Tab-separated table of C-alpha atoms in Angstrom:
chain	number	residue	atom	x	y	z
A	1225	UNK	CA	-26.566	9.347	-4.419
A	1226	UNK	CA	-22.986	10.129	-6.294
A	1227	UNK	CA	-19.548	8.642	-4.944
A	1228	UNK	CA	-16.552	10.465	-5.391
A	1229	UNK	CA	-16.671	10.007	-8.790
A	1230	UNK	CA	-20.054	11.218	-9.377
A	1231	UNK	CA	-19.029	14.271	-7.464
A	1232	UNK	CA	-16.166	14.912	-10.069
A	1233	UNK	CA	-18.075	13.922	-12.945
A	1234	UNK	CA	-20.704	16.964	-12.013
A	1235	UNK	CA	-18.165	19.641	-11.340
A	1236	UNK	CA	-16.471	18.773	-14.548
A	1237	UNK	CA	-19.973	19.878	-15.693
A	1238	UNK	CA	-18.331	24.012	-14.828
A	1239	UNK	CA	-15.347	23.591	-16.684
A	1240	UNK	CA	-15.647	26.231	-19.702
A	1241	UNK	CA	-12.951	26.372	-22.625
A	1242	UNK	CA	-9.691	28.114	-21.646
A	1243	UNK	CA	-9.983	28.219	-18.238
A	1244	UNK	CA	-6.926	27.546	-15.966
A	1245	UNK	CA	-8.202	25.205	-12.787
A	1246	UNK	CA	-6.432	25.158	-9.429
A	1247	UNK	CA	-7.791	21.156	-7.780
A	1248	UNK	CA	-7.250	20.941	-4.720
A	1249	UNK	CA	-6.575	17.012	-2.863
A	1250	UNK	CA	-8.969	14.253	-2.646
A	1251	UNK	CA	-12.532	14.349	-4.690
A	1252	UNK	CA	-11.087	17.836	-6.797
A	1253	UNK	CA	-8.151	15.693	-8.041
A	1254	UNK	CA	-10.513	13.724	-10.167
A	1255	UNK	CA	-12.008	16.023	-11.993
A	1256	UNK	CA	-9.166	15.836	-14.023
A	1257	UNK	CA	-10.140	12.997	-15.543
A	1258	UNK	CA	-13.469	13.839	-16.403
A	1259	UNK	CA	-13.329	17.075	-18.751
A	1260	UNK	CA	-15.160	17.092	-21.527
A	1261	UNK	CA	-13.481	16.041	-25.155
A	1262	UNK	CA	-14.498	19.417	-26.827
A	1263	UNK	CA	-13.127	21.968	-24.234
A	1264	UNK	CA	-9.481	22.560	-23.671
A	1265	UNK	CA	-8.562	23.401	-20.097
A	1266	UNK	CA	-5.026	23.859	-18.208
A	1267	UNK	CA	-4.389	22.644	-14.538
A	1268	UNK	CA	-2.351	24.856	-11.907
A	1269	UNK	CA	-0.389	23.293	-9.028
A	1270	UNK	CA	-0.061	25.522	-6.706
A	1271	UNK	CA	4.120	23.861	-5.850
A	1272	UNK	CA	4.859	25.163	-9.004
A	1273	UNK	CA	3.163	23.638	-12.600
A	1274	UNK	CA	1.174	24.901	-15.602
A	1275	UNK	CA	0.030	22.435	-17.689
A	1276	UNK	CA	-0.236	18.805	-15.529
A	1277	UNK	CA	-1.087	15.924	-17.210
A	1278	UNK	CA	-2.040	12.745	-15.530
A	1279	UNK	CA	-0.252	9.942	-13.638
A	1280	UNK	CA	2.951	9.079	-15.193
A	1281	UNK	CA	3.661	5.200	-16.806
A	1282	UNK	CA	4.942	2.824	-14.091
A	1283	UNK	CA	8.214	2.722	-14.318
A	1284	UNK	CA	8.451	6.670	-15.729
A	1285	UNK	CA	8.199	9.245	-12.664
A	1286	UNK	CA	10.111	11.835	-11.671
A	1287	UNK	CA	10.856	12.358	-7.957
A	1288	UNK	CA	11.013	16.195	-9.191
A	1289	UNK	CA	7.505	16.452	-10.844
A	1290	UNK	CA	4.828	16.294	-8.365
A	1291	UNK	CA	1.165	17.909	-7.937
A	1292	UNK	CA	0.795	19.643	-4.630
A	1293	UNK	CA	-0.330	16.828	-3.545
A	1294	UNK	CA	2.816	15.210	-3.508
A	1295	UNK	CA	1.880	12.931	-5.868
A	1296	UNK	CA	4.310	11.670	-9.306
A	1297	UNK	CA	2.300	13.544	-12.279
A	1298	UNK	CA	3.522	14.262	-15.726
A	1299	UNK	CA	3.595	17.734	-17.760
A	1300	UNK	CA	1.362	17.918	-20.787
A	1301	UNK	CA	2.869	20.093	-24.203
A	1302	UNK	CA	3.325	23.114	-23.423
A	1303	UNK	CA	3.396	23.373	-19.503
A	1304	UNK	CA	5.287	25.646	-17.518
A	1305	UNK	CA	7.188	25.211	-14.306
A	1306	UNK	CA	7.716	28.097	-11.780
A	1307	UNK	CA	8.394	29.367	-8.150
A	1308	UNK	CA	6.290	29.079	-5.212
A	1309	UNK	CA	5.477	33.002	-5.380
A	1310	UNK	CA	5.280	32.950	-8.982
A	1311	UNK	CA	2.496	30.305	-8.493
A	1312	UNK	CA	0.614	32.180	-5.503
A	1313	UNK	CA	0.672	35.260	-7.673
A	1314	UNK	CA	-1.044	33.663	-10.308
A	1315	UNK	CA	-3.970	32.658	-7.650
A	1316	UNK	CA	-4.063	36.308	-5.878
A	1317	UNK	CA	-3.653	37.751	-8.918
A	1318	UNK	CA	-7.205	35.908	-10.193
A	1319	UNK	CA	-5.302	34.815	-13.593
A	1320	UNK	CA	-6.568	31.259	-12.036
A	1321	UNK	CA	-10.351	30.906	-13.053
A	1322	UNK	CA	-11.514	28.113	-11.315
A	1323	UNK	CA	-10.671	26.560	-7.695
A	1324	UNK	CA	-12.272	23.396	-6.552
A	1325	UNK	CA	-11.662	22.104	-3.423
A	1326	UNK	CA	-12.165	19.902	-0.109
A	1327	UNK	CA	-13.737	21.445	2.864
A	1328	UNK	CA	-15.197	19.721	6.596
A	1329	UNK	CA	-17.799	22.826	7.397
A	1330	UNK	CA	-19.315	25.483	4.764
A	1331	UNK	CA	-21.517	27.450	6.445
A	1332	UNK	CA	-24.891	29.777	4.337
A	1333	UNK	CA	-22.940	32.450	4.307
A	1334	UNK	CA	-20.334	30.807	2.161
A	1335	UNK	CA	-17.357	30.514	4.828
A	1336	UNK	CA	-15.226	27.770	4.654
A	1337	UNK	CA	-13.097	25.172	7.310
A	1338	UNK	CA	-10.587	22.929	6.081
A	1339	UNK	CA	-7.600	22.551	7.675
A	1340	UNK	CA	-7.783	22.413	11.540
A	1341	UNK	CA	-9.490	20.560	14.365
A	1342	UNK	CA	-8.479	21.961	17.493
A	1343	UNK	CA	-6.330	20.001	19.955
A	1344	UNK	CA	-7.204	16.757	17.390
A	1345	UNK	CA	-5.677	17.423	13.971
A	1346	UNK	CA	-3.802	20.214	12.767
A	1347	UNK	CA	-1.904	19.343	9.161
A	1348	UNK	CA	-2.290	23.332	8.319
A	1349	UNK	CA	-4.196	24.979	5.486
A	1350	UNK	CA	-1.379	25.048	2.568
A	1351	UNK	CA	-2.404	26.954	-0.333
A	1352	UNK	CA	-5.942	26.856	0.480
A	1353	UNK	CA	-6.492	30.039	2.619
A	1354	UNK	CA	-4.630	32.256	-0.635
A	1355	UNK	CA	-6.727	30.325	-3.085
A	1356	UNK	CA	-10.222	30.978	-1.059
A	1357	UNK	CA	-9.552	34.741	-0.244
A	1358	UNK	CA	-9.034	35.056	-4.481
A	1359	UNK	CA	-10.314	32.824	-6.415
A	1360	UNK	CA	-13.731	34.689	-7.954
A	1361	UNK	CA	-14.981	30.868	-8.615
A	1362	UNK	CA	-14.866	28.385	-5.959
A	1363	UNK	CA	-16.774	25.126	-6.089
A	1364	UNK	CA	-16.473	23.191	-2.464
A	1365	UNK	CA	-16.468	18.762	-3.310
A	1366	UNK	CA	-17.552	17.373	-0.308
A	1367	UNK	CA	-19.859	14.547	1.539
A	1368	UNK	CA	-23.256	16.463	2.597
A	1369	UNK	CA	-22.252	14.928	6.076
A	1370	UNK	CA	-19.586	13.964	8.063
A	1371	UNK	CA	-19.136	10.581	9.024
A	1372	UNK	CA	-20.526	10.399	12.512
A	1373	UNK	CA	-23.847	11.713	9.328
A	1374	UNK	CA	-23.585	15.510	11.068
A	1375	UNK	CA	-24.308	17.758	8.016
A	1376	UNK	CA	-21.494	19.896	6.822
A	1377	UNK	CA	-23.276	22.399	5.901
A	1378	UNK	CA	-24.112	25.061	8.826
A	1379	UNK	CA	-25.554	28.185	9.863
A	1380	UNK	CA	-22.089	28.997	10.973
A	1381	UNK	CA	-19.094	26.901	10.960
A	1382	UNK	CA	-17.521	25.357	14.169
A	1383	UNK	CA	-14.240	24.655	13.128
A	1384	UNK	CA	-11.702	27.818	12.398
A	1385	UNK	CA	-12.123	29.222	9.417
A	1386	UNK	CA	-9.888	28.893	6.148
A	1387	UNK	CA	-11.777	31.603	4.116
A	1388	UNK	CA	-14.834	34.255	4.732
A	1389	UNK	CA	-17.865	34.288	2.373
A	1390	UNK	CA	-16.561	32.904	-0.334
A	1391	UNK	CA	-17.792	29.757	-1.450
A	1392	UNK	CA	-20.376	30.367	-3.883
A	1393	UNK	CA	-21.261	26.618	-5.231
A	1394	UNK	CA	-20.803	23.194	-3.746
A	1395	UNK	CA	-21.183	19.829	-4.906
A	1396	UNK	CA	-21.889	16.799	-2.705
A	1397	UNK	CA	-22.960	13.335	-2.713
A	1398	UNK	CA	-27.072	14.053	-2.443
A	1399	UNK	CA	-26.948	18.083	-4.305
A	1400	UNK	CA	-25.728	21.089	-6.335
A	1401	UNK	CA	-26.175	24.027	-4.319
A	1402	UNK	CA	-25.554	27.740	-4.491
A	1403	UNK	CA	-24.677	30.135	-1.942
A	1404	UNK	CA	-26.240	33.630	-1.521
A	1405	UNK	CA	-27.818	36.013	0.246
A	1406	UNK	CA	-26.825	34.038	3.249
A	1407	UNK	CA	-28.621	30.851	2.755
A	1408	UNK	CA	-27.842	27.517	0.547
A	1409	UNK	CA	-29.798	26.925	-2.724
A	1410	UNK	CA	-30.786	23.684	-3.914
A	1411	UNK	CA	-30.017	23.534	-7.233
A	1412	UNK	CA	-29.921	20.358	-8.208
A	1413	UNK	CA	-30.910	16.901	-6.580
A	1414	UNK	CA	-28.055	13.959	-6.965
A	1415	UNK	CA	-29.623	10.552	-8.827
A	1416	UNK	CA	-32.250	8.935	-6.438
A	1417	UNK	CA	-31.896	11.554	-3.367
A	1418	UNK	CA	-35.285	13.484	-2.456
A	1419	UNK	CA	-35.541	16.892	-1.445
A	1420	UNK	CA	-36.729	15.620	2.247
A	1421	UNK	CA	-32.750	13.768	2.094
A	1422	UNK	CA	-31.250	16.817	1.408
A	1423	UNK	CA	-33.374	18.959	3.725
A	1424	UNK	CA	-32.743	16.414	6.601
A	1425	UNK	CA	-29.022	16.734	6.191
A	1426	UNK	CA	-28.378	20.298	5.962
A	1427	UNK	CA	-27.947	22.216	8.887
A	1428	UNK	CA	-27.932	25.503	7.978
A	1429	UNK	CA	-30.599	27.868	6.199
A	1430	UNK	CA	-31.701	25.952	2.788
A	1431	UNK	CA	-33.894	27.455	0.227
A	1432	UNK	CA	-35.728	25.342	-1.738
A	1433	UNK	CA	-37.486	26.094	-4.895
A	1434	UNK	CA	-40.453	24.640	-6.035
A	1435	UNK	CA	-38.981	22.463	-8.900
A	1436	UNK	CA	-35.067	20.649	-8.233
A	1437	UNK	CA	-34.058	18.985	-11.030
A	1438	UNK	CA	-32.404	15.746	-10.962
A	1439	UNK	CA	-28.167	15.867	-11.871
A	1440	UNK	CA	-27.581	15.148	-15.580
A	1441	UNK	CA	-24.238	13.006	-15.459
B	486	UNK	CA	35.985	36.687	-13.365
B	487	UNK	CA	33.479	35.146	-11.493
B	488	UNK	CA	33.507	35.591	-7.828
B	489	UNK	CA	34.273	31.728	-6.968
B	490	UNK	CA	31.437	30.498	-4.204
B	491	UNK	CA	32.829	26.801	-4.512
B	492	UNK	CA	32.771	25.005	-1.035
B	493	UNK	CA	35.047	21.725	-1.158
B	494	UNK	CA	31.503	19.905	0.677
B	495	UNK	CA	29.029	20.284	2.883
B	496	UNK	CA	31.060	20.117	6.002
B	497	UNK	CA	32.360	23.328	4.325
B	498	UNK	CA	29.285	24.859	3.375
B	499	UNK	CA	27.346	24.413	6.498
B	500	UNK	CA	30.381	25.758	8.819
B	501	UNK	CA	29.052	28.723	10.864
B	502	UNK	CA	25.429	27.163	11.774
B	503	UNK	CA	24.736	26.974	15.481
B	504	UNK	CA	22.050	26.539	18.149
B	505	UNK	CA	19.129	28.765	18.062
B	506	UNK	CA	19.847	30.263	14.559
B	507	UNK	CA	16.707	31.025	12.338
B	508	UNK	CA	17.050	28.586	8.697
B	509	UNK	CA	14.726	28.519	5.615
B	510	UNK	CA	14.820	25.305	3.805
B	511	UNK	CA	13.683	24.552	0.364
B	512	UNK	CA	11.821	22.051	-0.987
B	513	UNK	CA	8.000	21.342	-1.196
B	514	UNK	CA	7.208	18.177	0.662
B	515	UNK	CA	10.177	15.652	-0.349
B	516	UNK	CA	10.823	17.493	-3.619
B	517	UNK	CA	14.095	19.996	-3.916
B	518	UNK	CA	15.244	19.424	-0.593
B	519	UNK	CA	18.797	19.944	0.642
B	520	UNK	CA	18.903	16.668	1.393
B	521	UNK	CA	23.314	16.658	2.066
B	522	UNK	CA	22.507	19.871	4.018
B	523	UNK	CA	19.812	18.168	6.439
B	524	UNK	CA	22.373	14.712	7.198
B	525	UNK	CA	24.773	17.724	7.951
B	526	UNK	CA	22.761	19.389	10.477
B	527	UNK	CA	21.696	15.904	12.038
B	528	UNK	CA	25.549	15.103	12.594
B	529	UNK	CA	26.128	18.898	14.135
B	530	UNK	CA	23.500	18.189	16.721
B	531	UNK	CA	22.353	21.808	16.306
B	532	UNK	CA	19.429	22.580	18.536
B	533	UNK	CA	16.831	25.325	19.762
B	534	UNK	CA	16.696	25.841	15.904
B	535	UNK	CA	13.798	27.949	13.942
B	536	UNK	CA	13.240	26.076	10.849
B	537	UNK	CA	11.278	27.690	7.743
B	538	UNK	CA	9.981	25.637	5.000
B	539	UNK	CA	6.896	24.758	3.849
B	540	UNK	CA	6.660	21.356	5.417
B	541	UNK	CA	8.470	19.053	7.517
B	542	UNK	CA	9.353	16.021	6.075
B	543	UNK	CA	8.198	12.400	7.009
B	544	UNK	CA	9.091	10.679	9.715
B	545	UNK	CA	12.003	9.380	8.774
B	546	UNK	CA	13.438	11.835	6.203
B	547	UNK	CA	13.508	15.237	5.039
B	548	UNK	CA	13.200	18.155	8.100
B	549	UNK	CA	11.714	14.784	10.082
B	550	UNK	CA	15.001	13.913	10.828
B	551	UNK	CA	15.965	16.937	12.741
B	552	UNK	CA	12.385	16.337	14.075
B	553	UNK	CA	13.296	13.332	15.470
B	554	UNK	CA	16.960	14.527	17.285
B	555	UNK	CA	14.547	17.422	18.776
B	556	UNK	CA	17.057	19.965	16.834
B	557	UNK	CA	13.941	21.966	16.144
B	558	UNK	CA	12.479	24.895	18.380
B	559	UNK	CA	9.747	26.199	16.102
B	560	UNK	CA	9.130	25.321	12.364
B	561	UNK	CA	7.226	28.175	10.452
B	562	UNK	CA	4.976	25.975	7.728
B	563	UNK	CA	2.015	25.797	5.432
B	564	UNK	CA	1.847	21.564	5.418
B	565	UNK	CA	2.763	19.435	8.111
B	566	UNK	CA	0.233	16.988	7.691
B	567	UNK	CA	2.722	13.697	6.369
B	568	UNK	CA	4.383	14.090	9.405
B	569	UNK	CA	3.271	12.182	12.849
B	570	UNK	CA	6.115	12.353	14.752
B	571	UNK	CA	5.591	16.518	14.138
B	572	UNK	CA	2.069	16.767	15.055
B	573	UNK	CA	2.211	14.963	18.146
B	574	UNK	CA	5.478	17.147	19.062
B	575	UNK	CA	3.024	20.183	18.229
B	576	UNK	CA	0.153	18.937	20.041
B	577	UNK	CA	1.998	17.777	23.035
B	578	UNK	CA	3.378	21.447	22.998
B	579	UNK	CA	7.315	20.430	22.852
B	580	UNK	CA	7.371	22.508	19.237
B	581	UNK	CA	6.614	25.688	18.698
B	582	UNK	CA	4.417	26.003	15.014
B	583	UNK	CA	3.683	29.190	13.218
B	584	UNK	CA	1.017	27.284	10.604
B	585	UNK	CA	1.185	30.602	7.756
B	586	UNK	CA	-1.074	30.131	4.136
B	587	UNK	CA	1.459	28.678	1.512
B	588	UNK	CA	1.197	31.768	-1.114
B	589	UNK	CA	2.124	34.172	2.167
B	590	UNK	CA	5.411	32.168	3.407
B	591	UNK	CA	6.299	32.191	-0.312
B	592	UNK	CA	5.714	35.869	-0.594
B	593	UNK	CA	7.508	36.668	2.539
B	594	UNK	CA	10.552	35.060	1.538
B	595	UNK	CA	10.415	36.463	-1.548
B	596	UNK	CA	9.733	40.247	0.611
B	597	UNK	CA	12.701	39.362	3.115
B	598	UNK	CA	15.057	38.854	-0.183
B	599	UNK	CA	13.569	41.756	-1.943
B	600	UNK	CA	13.953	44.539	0.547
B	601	UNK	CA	10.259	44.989	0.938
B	602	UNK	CA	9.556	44.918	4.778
B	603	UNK	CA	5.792	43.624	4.308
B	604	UNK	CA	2.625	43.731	2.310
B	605	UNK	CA	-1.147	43.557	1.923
B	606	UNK	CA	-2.267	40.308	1.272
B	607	UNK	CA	-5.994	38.994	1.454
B	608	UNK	CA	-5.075	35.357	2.413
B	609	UNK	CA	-6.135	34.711	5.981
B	610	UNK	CA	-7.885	37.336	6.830
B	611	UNK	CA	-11.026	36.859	8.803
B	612	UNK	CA	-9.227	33.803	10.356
B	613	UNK	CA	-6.693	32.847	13.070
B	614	UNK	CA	-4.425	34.012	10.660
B	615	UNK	CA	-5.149	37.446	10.770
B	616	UNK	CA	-5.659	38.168	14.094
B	617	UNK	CA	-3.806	40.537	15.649
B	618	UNK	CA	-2.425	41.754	12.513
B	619	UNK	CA	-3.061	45.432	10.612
B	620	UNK	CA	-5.760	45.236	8.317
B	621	UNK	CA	-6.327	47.668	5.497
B	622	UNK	CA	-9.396	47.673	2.800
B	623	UNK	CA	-8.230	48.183	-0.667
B	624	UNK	CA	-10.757	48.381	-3.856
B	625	UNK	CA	-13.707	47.588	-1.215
B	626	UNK	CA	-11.797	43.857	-0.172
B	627	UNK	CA	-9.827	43.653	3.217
B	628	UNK	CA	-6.418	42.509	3.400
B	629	UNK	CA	-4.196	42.033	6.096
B	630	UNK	CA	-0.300	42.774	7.008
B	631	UNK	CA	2.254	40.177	6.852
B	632	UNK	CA	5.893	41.187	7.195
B	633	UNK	CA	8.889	39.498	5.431
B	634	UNK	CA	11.299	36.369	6.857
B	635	UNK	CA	14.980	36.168	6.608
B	636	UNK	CA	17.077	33.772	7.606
B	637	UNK	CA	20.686	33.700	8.982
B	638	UNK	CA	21.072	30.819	6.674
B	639	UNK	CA	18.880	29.294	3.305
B	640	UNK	CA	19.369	25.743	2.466
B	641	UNK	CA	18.445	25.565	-0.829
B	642	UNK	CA	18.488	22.598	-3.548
B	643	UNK	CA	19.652	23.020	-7.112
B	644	UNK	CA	19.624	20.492	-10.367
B	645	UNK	CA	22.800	22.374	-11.417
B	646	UNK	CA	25.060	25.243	-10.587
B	647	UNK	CA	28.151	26.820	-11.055
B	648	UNK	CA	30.942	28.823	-9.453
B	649	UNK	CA	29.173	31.571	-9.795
B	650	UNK	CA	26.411	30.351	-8.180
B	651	UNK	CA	23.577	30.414	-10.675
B	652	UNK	CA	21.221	27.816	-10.043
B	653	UNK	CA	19.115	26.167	-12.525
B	654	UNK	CA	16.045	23.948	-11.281
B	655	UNK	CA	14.311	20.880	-12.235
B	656	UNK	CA	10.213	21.178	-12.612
B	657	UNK	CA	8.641	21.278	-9.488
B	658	UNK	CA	11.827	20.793	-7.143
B	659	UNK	CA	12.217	24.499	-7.796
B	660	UNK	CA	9.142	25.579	-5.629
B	661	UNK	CA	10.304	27.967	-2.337
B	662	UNK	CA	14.463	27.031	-3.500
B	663	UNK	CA	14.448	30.813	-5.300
B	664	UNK	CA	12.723	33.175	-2.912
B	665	UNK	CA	14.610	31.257	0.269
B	666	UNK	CA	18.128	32.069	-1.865
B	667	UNK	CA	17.068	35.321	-1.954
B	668	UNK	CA	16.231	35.567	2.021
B	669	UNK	CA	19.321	33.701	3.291
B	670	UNK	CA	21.897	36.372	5.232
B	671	UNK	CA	24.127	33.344	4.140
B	672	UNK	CA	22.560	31.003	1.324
B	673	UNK	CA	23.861	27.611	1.098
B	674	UNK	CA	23.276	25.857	-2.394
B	675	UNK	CA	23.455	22.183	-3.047
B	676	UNK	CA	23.414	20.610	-6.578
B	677	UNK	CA	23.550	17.825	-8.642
B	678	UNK	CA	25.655	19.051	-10.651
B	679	UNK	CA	28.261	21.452	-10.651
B	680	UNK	CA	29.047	22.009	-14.000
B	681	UNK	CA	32.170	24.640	-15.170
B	682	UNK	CA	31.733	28.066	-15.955
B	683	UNK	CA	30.291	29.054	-19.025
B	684	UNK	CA	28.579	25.973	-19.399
B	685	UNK	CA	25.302	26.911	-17.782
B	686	UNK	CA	22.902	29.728	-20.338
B	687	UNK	CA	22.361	32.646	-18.534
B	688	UNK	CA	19.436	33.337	-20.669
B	689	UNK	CA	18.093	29.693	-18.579
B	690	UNK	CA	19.134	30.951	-14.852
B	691	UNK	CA	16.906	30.757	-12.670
B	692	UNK	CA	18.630	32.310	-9.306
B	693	UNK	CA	21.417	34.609	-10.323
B	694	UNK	CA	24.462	33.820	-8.452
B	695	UNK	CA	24.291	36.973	-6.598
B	696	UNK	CA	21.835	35.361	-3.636
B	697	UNK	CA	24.036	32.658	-3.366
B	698	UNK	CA	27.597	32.559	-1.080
B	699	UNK	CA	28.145	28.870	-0.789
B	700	UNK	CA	27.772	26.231	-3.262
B	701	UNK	CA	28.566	22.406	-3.264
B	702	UNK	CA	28.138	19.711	-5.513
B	703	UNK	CA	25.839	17.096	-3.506
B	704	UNK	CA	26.021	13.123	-3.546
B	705	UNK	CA	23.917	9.992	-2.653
B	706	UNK	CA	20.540	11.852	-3.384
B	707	UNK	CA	17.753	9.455	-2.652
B	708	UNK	CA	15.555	11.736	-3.839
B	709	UNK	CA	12.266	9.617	-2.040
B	710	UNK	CA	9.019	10.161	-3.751
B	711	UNK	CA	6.268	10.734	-0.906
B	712	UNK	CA	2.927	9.565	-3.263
B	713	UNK	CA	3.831	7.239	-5.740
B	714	UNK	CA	1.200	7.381	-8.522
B	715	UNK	CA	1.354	5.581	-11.817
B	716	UNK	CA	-0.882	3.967	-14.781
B	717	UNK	CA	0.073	1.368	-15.935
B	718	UNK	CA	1.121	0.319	-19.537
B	719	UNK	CA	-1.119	0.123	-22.227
């Protein structure tokens, strides 16, 4: 089974050489710190920065450079800064190649919930409802369940939606899976997890194949 | 000669804002926010106001202050989720909350400054978002309408200006400051520093003056940092 970490480690596995990645908060944050020494990627965030590097020296930060996370970042050579539309038309306009992100439900037909829970929690979906309606590429980091261990992944999400059909790859804590053709994939199996794991905590339509490979991390 | 927008301070500048007026604020979370402007409107006591900006504050700063007074009617947001005095004000139905996608409220500033009434945009669509709004299917992928926001006033928050008004931002404090300038029937500008004419490149501006009518230079920025997040020294 991966932690957090594990889950980053594998979706650094996707970066390629030259893309520019949007992360969203939590488990996509940390990718960051996992890409691979011979590829050269930029990072987007989304208030309004090309080009972020990591966490600034104690001691260093800048009240006025933060990731969209409202977190105290630093700007690598070369970075850009820019206005809120200036940053939203580089997601809708798809010049963004790779969006990883948080979710709470994904259901088999690739739609996504993030950002409400009706009459419980409602902190709003930010930047994630332009990034999921645009982004071609759009890997989902998430637990496989939640934590009262109710699988996140549905035939159809409960929660309101953030985006329609368009999560095509998720990573969690027991699998790599793939969406299409209105079912999950299993791709891959996480270190130690079984296939009967993975089967007993999805929810929605899984298709299994006759050989899943264990993760490479 | 410049036209002079120079406001002696921000008792000046915000003269002319009353209850129930529509305002878009800069800033994204704690970062680039009017911060003078905000005290100001706390001391007015302005209520029944509609507040646009992408989030709204903490508890105990930022748009959370006017939170607090209950100055606000509805806020029109992406983000509200540092904020627990403003989601149990939303829950408890006291504020009104028009929850939009971030790249949209950006873009509809932007629209409302730009003379472009409204646009096709895919964000939202399928979702609570979209319903009840036009939608239109363009290169086989459906998008729906969202329609521009002015403001009777923008707030916005500059690193440095002149009398003119130019602005010039610092990294990400610029975020929704230039599309809100641009939206304001009246656009307020607070700086850092206001520096003399001529001194500022105006191959380096980043909102002409033109979107600007009032401009002071600030004081006592605290200039809070929500997430603190360091390494430490090697």
């Amino acid at each position: 089974m991966l932690d957090k970490i594990g889950i980053a480690k594998r979706i650094a596995q996707e970066l390629q050489n030259g893309y520019y990645v949007n992360l969203g908060i939590g488990i996509p944050t940390l990718v960051a710190n996992y890409v691979p020494d011979n590829i050269e990627v930029e990072f987007q965030s989304e208030n309004g920065v090309l080009g972020m590097g990591p966490f600034p020296f104690d001691g260093e930060e800048n009240a006025d450079l933060i990731n969209a996370g409202k977190q105290t970042i630093t700007a690598m050579p070369g970075a850009a800064f820019f206005d809120s539309a200036t940053s939203f038309a580089m997601i809708r306009g798809q010049h963004v190649q790779l969006t990883v992100l948080g979710a709470m439900e994904v259901s088999q037909n690739g739609d996504i919930a993030n950002w409400k829970i009706p009459g419980r929690m409602v902190k709003g979906m930010g930047g994630a409802m332009d990034l999921v309606a645009s982004a071609e590429n759009i890997i989902v980091a998430m637990m496989h369940t939640n934590k009262a261990g109710e699988s996140k992944l549905l035939t159809d999400c409960s929660l309101p939606l953030t985006g329609v059909a368009c999560v095509k790859k998720i990573v969690t804590n027991l699998a790599t899976l793939e969406i299409h053709g209105g079912a999950f994939h299993l791709v891959e199996r996480a270190p130690g997890v079984s296939v009967d794991e993975i089967v007993n905590a999805t929810a929605g339509k899984l298709i299994v194949p006759p050989l899943v490979p264990e993760m490479q991390l | 000669m410049a036209i002079n927008k120079v406001v002696a301070d921000v008792q000046e500048a915000c003269q002319g804002i009353q209850s129930g007026m529509t305002l878009m604020l800069g800033g994204f979370g704690l970062c680039g926010i009017p911060e003078n402007s905000i005290a100001r409107l706390v001391e007015l006591g302005v209520t029944d106001l509609t507040c646009i900006s992408n989030n709204a504050g903490v508890d105990d700063f930022g748009l959370g202050l006017l939170l607090q007074g209950k100055q606000i009617k509805k806020m029109i947001s992406s983000y509200v989720g540092e904020n627990d005095e403003f989601e149990r004000q939303m829950l408890s139905g006291e504020l009104d909350v028009d929850l939009i996608p971030q790249g949209s409220l950006a873009e509809r500033c932007r629209a409302g400054g730009a003379g472009i009434p409204a646009f096709f945009t895919p964000a939202g669509y399928g979702t609570e978002v979209g319903e009840g709004k036009e939608v239109r299917v363009f290169n086989g992928k459906p998008h729906i309408l969202e329609s521009a926001l002015t403001a009777d006033f923008a707030i916005v928050k500059a690193w440095k200006g002149d009398a003119a008004g130019n602005l010039v931002f610092q990294a990400t404090a610029r975020n929704f400051n230039p599309m809100m300038a641009m939206a304001g029937k009246i656009t307020i500008a607070e700086v850092e520093e206001l520096v003399p004419l001529g001194e500022l490149d105006p191959n380096q501006i980043h909102t002409p003056g033109i979107f600007v009518q009032r401009i002071f230079q600030g004081k006592d920025y605290q200039k809070r940092i929500e997430q603190k997040t360091v390494r430490p020294k090697a």
